[in-house]
Structure formats: structure tokens, C-alpha cells
Amino acid sequence: MEVTWWGHATCTVEDSGVRVLTDPLFAPRLAHLRRRRGALPPAEAARADVALVSHLHADHLHPPSLARLAPGTRLVVPRGALRAVAGLRRLAGPLRITEVEPGDELKVGGVVVRAVPAAHDGRRLPWGPHRSPALGYVVRGTARTYFAGDTGLFDGMADAVGEVELALLPVGGWGPYLGHGHLDARRAAQVLAALAPRAAVPVHYGTYWPIGMDAVRPHEFHAPGDEFVRQAARIAPRVVVHRLGHGERVRPEVTGDR
């Protein structure tokens, strides 16, 4: 199996002949955010058998990026997303959209995708009262890969996620301060200690930043990946951490006897 990090929370997981794409975001700018690091993902990044959307925030559910997926691509979104996001409804013809909630499973080729809980605000902000659950996903093929989406630590997290070999964990954000329902590098390392995967890839950092705020707490943009490596070595030393650059891929050794 192979993992590519395209930036922010966008990854491609290739397992059992299936290409799984997470939270596609291919924009140079999104509202007050601009992409500060890494070239825009190439056309290859939009090629997927199934795309997983973790929650309704605009940097995770981005209809213009989803429109780049090939017609017929399976798109998995939190339950209620179609009601809450008009731009998503317009894609319901070209894309095969499935709404899920924690505990739901679906089979795509040689993998099974299971939705798991996340501790994060699932609303489509700032518009409307509609709520959808924020989700993570476990992709089970030759390995079990956990994509956390956006989440904070929560009671029962290890039981909800289950046994996994690879964890794709958010370790930062897109602004100088992390709000409630996020992991920083230290808390993400605590998740590793709880889940005990074989390998991890830090995501959701070092890509987008608010326009005009380059000099405000710049370490929150640059440092989370390296800090996660340091914290993981201290808190979860048996986990191999792969800190990828934008567009870089890795084949972690996650199969075989534990």
C-alpha cells in the first residue's frame, strides 16, 4: 500500500488496487486563506475510486475541488451534507454520493470503508443551522488506515477507531491558533500512544494560512510536522512517523505480523 500527501488534509491511499482520496482541496485560495507551501496537486491527485469527506467545513468539503473528480467517482460524505451544502447537491448527478454516520460501512472494490466518530464541529459554517456529524474513516484492505479528518481527543477514541496499522493525523491547522476540536502535535502523539499503529503520517498543517498574517505566530505554520516527530518519539516510540513533503509518497511497512 502507498500514501501520498498532497497538502492540508488531502491524501491518496492506494490499497488493494483501490485509490482512496481524502478531503480533496485543490484550490490556490479559499476565502481568506491562500496556499503558502507546495505546488497545487497535479491532475493525478483527482483520480480516485472513492473520495472521503470528513466534515462540512469549506477547507474539507470544497465543491469546486470535488467537481474535478471523474464522473462516476464514489463520494462519501457525512449524513445531512446534501441538505446543508447546495454546491454538493449539484454534483449528485456526476458523482455517486453516499451519506454515512459513525458505524456505517461500505465496500469499494477490495477495501471496506468504515465511518468513525470525530470530536469536531460538523456544521457548514457560517451558514445555516443544519448539523452533520464530523467523521473519521478506517479503510481496511491489506492494511487498516485511519484518516482522522479534524478531531480532538475524546473518551473512547481507541475503541471507536479500533486496531489500525497506519494513522493519518492532523497536527496543526490553517491559522495561528487552534480552536476546540483539533489536535496539535502533542495531542496527536497522545493519539498514537492510544491507537498504537505501526506507522503515522502527519497532515493538516503547513499548507494554507490567512492572507496578511504571515508574521503572526509563524511557528504554528512551519513547526507542527517536526514537533509531531519529536513528540511521537517521546510518547509513542514504537510508531514509525513519516513526515512527508507536499506531493511526496511513502510505502509504509504496515502489513505482516505485528
Tab-separated table of C-alpha atoms in Angstrom:
chain	number	residue	atom	x	y	z
A	1	MET	CA	0.000	0.000	0.000
A	2	GLU	CA	1.084	3.578	-0.637
A	3	VAL	CA	0.178	7.013	0.753
A	4	THR	CA	0.642	10.396	-0.918
A	5	TRP	CA	0.170	13.692	0.928
A	6	TRP	CA	-0.979	16.495	-1.376
A	7	GLY	CA	-1.236	19.119	1.388
A	8	HIS	CA	-3.692	20.092	4.131
A	9	ALA	CA	-5.926	17.041	4.776
A	10	THR	CA	-5.768	15.762	1.181
A	11	CYS	CA	-4.156	12.348	0.791
A	12	THR	CA	-4.320	9.450	-1.621
A	13	VAL	CA	-4.269	5.999	-0.048
A	14	GLU	CA	-3.698	3.185	-2.545
A	15	ASP	CA	-4.563	-0.233	-1.136
A	16	SER	CA	-5.728	-3.462	-2.757
A	17	GLY	CA	-5.959	-1.795	-6.150
A	18	VAL	CA	-8.255	0.974	-4.862
A	19	ARG	CA	-7.397	4.702	-4.837
A	20	VAL	CA	-8.923	6.444	-1.813
A	21	LEU	CA	-8.796	10.248	-1.736
A	22	THR	CA	-9.354	12.192	1.499
A	23	ASP	CA	-10.869	15.689	1.847
A	24	PRO	CA	-9.959	16.913	-1.667
A	25	LEU	CA	-8.800	20.542	-1.699
A	26	PHE	CA	-7.046	21.716	-4.848
A	27	ALA	CA	-7.519	25.497	-4.580
A	28	PRO	CA	-4.759	28.137	-4.542
A	29	ARG	CA	-7.029	30.295	-2.408
A	30	LEU	CA	-10.076	29.666	-0.241
A	31	ALA	CA	-11.826	32.760	1.174
A	32	HIS	CA	-9.197	34.411	3.411
A	33	LEU	CA	-6.735	31.531	3.074
A	34	ARG	CA	-4.028	31.108	0.472
A	35	ARG	CA	-1.797	28.175	-0.221
A	36	ARG	CA	1.620	29.195	1.058
A	37	ARG	CA	3.581	25.992	0.549
A	38	GLY	CA	3.615	23.243	-2.035
A	39	ALA	CA	2.567	23.355	-5.668
A	40	LEU	CA	-1.078	22.731	-6.430
A	41	PRO	CA	-1.712	18.996	-6.748
A	42	PRO	CA	-1.466	17.690	-10.318
A	43	ALA	CA	-4.375	16.217	-12.269
A	44	GLU	CA	-3.338	12.789	-10.990
A	45	ALA	CA	-4.429	13.786	-7.472
A	46	ALA	CA	-8.084	13.981	-8.527
A	47	ARG	CA	-8.068	10.388	-9.792
A	48	ALA	CA	-9.816	8.192	-7.263
A	49	ASP	CA	-12.173	5.257	-6.931
A	50	VAL	CA	-13.667	6.753	-3.789
A	51	ALA	CA	-13.299	10.159	-2.111
A	52	LEU	CA	-13.952	10.587	1.617
A	53	VAL	CA	-15.134	13.873	3.135
A	54	SER	CA	-14.720	14.120	6.900
A	55	HIS	CA	-16.944	17.133	7.651
A	56	LEU	CA	-18.677	20.143	6.145
A	57	HIS	CA	-16.136	22.925	6.757
A	58	ALA	CA	-15.143	24.594	3.499
A	59	ASP	CA	-11.494	23.502	3.667
A	60	HIS	CA	-12.630	19.860	3.803
A	61	LEU	CA	-15.819	19.850	1.716
A	62	HIS	CA	-14.924	22.065	-1.258
A	63	PRO	CA	-17.360	21.616	-4.182
A	64	PRO	CA	-15.036	23.132	-6.852
A	65	SER	CA	-12.376	20.574	-5.917
A	66	LEU	CA	-14.921	17.752	-5.852
A	67	ALA	CA	-16.032	18.810	-9.343
A	68	ARG	CA	-12.574	17.744	-10.592
A	69	LEU	CA	-13.341	14.108	-9.771
A	70	ALA	CA	-14.211	11.939	-12.748
A	71	PRO	CA	-17.914	11.248	-13.366
A	72	GLY	CA	-18.976	8.098	-11.569
A	73	THR	CA	-16.498	8.506	-8.695
A	74	ARG	CA	-17.906	7.340	-5.373
A	75	LEU	CA	-18.097	10.223	-2.875
A	76	VAL	CA	-18.700	9.520	0.812
A	77	VAL	CA	-19.927	12.424	2.971
A	78	PRO	CA	-21.406	12.854	6.455
A	79	ARG	CA	-25.134	12.296	6.771
A	80	GLY	CA	-27.029	15.519	6.093
A	81	ALA	CA	-24.339	17.018	3.855
A	82	LEU	CA	-26.584	17.095	0.766
A	83	ARG	CA	-29.208	19.074	2.635
A	84	ALA	CA	-26.672	21.514	4.054
A	85	VAL	CA	-24.469	22.258	1.011
A	86	ALA	CA	-26.141	23.403	-2.205
A	87	GLY	CA	-22.909	23.071	-4.179
A	88	LEU	CA	-22.745	19.413	-3.232
A	89	ARG	CA	-26.281	18.769	-4.475
A	90	ARG	CA	-25.246	19.996	-7.924
A	91	LEU	CA	-22.638	17.220	-8.046
A	92	ALA	CA	-25.110	14.456	-7.191
A	93	GLY	CA	-25.541	13.579	-10.869
A	94	PRO	CA	-21.920	13.217	-11.963
A	95	LEU	CA	-20.747	11.697	-8.662
A	96	ARG	CA	-22.197	8.726	-6.786
A	97	ILE	CA	-22.755	10.293	-3.376
A	98	THR	CA	-23.312	8.226	-0.230
A	99	GLU	CA	-24.105	9.793	3.143
A	100	VAL	CA	-22.840	7.966	6.237
A	101	GLU	CA	-22.690	8.297	10.000
A	102	PRO	CA	-20.476	6.610	12.620
A	103	GLY	CA	-20.627	2.835	12.354
A	104	ASP	CA	-21.658	2.710	8.695
A	105	GLU	CA	-19.549	0.577	6.344
A	106	LEU	CA	-19.350	0.322	2.582
A	107	LYS	CA	-17.297	-1.835	0.251
A	108	VAL	CA	-15.403	-0.270	-2.641
A	109	GLY	CA	-13.526	-2.819	-4.714
A	110	GLY	CA	-11.032	-4.569	-2.465
A	111	VAL	CA	-11.413	-2.260	0.550
A	112	VAL	CA	-14.052	-1.654	3.201
A	113	VAL	CA	-14.576	1.896	4.472
A	114	ARG	CA	-15.957	2.393	7.991
A	115	ALA	CA	-17.065	5.769	9.336
A	116	VAL	CA	-15.936	6.514	12.902
A	117	PRO	CA	-16.689	9.448	15.240
A	118	ALA	CA	-14.694	12.657	15.469
A	119	ALA	CA	-14.787	15.394	18.109
A	120	HIS	CA	-15.264	18.444	15.887
A	121	ASP	CA	-17.967	20.921	14.862
A	122	GLY	CA	-19.678	19.316	11.875
A	123	ARG	CA	-21.755	22.320	10.742
A	124	ARG	CA	-21.299	24.108	7.426
A	125	LEU	CA	-20.116	27.440	8.794
A	126	PRO	CA	-21.116	30.233	8.750
A	127	TRP	CA	-24.365	29.384	7.009
A	128	GLY	CA	-27.475	27.719	8.346
A	129	PRO	CA	-28.403	25.567	11.304
A	130	HIS	CA	-28.040	22.166	9.637
A	131	ARG	CA	-25.798	19.782	11.535
A	132	SER	CA	-23.909	16.787	10.251
A	133	PRO	CA	-21.551	14.555	12.205
A	134	ALA	CA	-17.839	15.134	11.829
A	135	LEU	CA	-16.253	11.833	10.888
A	136	GLY	CA	-13.033	9.927	10.592
A	137	TYR	CA	-12.679	6.859	8.410
A	138	VAL	CA	-10.939	3.497	8.668
A	139	VAL	CA	-10.030	1.988	5.292
A	140	ARG	CA	-9.496	-1.763	5.534
A	141	GLY	CA	-7.583	-3.504	2.749
A	142	THR	CA	-4.192	-5.144	3.091
A	143	ALA	CA	-3.785	-2.698	6.000
A	144	ARG	CA	-6.158	-0.732	8.188
A	145	THR	CA	-5.644	3.002	7.654
A	146	TYR	CA	-7.228	5.610	9.925
A	147	PHE	CA	-7.901	9.031	8.416
A	148	ALA	CA	-8.891	11.238	11.348
A	149	GLY	CA	-10.241	14.258	9.439
A	150	ASP	CA	-10.402	17.044	12.025
A	151	THR	CA	-10.810	15.905	15.606
A	152	GLY	CA	-9.829	16.489	19.187
A	153	LEU	CA	-9.096	13.800	21.731
A	154	PHE	CA	-12.239	12.195	23.095
A	155	ASP	CA	-13.138	9.479	25.576
A	156	GLY	CA	-13.331	6.062	23.967
A	157	MET	CA	-11.378	7.157	20.882
A	158	ALA	CA	-9.250	3.999	20.685
A	159	ASP	CA	-12.313	1.756	20.981
A	160	ALA	CA	-14.212	3.756	18.366
A	161	VAL	CA	-11.364	3.610	15.854
A	162	GLY	CA	-10.260	0.056	16.610
A	163	GLU	CA	-6.982	-1.578	15.690
A	164	VAL	CA	-5.158	0.133	12.828
A	165	GLU	CA	-1.736	-0.139	11.211
A	166	LEU	CA	-1.464	3.389	9.773
A	167	ALA	CA	-2.795	6.699	11.115
A	168	LEU	CA	-3.136	9.912	9.084
A	169	LEU	CA	-3.409	12.506	11.849
A	170	PRO	CA	-3.941	16.282	11.831
A	171	VAL	CA	-1.188	18.012	13.774
A	172	GLY	CA	-1.925	21.704	13.133
A	173	GLY	CA	-4.308	23.989	11.275
A	174	TRP	CA	-4.597	26.930	8.922
A	175	GLY	CA	-4.261	29.771	11.404
A	176	PRO	CA	-2.147	30.969	14.315
A	177	TYR	CA	-4.487	29.475	16.929
A	178	LEU	CA	-6.151	26.073	17.096
A	179	GLY	CA	-9.725	26.117	18.310
A	180	HIS	CA	-11.649	23.428	20.144
A	181	GLY	CA	-11.836	20.064	18.405
A	182	HIS	CA	-8.332	19.978	16.932
A	183	LEU	CA	-5.131	18.065	17.537
A	184	ASP	CA	-1.806	19.806	17.885
A	185	ALA	CA	1.474	17.888	17.666
A	186	ARG	CA	1.472	16.828	21.323
A	187	ARG	CA	-2.140	15.701	21.396
A	188	ALA	CA	-1.701	13.877	18.082
A	189	ALA	CA	1.201	11.981	19.630
A	190	GLN	CA	-1.086	11.053	22.519
A	191	VAL	CA	-3.492	9.600	19.948
A	192	LEU	CA	-0.629	7.490	18.614
A	193	ALA	CA	0.052	6.170	22.103
A	194	ALA	CA	-3.620	5.215	22.441
A	195	LEU	CA	-4.054	3.648	18.990
A	196	ALA	CA	-0.581	2.061	18.703
A	197	PRO	CA	-0.428	1.855	14.904
A	198	ARG	CA	2.734	0.735	13.169
A	199	ALA	CA	3.145	3.988	11.266
A	200	ALA	CA	1.780	7.516	11.065
A	201	VAL	CA	1.739	10.441	8.642
A	202	PRO	CA	1.127	13.992	9.942
A	203	VAL	CA	-1.306	16.077	7.871
A	204	HIS	CA	-3.362	19.288	8.128
A	205	TYR	CA	-0.504	21.728	8.626
A	206	GLY	CA	1.956	23.839	6.676
A	207	THR	CA	-0.217	24.408	3.584
A	208	TYR	CA	-2.814	27.195	3.974
A	209	TRP	CA	-2.523	30.384	6.022
A	210	PRO	CA	-4.632	33.556	6.349
A	211	ILE	CA	-3.734	36.334	3.943
A	212	GLY	CA	-1.747	39.097	5.637
A	213	MET	CA	-0.882	37.015	8.712
A	214	ASP	CA	2.432	35.516	7.652
A	215	ALA	CA	4.231	37.104	10.603
A	216	VAL	CA	1.655	36.103	13.251
A	217	ARG	CA	2.867	33.042	15.190
A	218	PRO	CA	4.640	31.623	12.102
A	219	HIS	CA	5.841	28.592	14.074
A	220	GLU	CA	2.238	27.327	14.005
A	221	PHE	CA	2.633	27.070	10.227
A	222	HIS	CA	6.188	25.745	9.975
A	223	ALA	CA	6.771	23.661	13.093
A	224	PRO	CA	3.918	21.135	13.621
A	225	GLY	CA	5.346	18.359	11.429
A	226	ASP	CA	8.768	18.330	13.080
A	227	GLU	CA	7.226	18.797	16.514
A	228	PHE	CA	4.962	15.788	15.913
A	229	VAL	CA	8.003	13.686	15.015
A	230	ARG	CA	9.664	14.792	18.272
A	231	GLN	CA	6.595	14.233	20.445
A	232	ALA	CA	5.867	10.841	18.879
A	233	ALA	CA	9.422	9.679	19.573
A	234	ARG	CA	8.877	10.586	23.226
A	235	ILE	CA	5.279	9.385	23.740
A	236	ALA	CA	4.884	6.573	21.179
A	237	PRO	CA	8.437	5.477	20.297
A	238	ARG	CA	7.391	2.240	18.582
A	239	VAL	CA	5.425	4.104	15.893
A	240	VAL	CA	7.336	4.969	12.711
A	241	VAL	CA	6.464	8.524	11.659
A	242	HIS	CA	6.775	9.524	8.004
A	243	ARG	CA	6.864	13.317	7.684
A	244	LEU	CA	6.122	13.848	4.002
A	245	GLY	CA	6.614	16.894	1.823
A	246	HIS	CA	3.815	18.082	-0.433
A	247	GLY	CA	3.299	15.554	-3.206
A	248	GLU	CA	5.620	13.045	-1.550
A	249	ARG	CA	4.595	9.422	-1.179
A	250	VAL	CA	5.609	6.544	1.044
A	251	ARG	CA	5.070	2.812	1.241
A	252	PRO	CA	4.988	2.238	4.990
A	253	GLU	CA	5.755	-1.228	6.298
A	254	VAL	CA	2.383	-1.886	7.880
A	255	THR	CA	1.471	-5.411	6.778
A	256	GLY	CA	2.518	-8.757	8.188
A	257	ASP	CA	2.772	-9.964	11.777
A	258	ARG	CA	2.666	-7.269	14.422
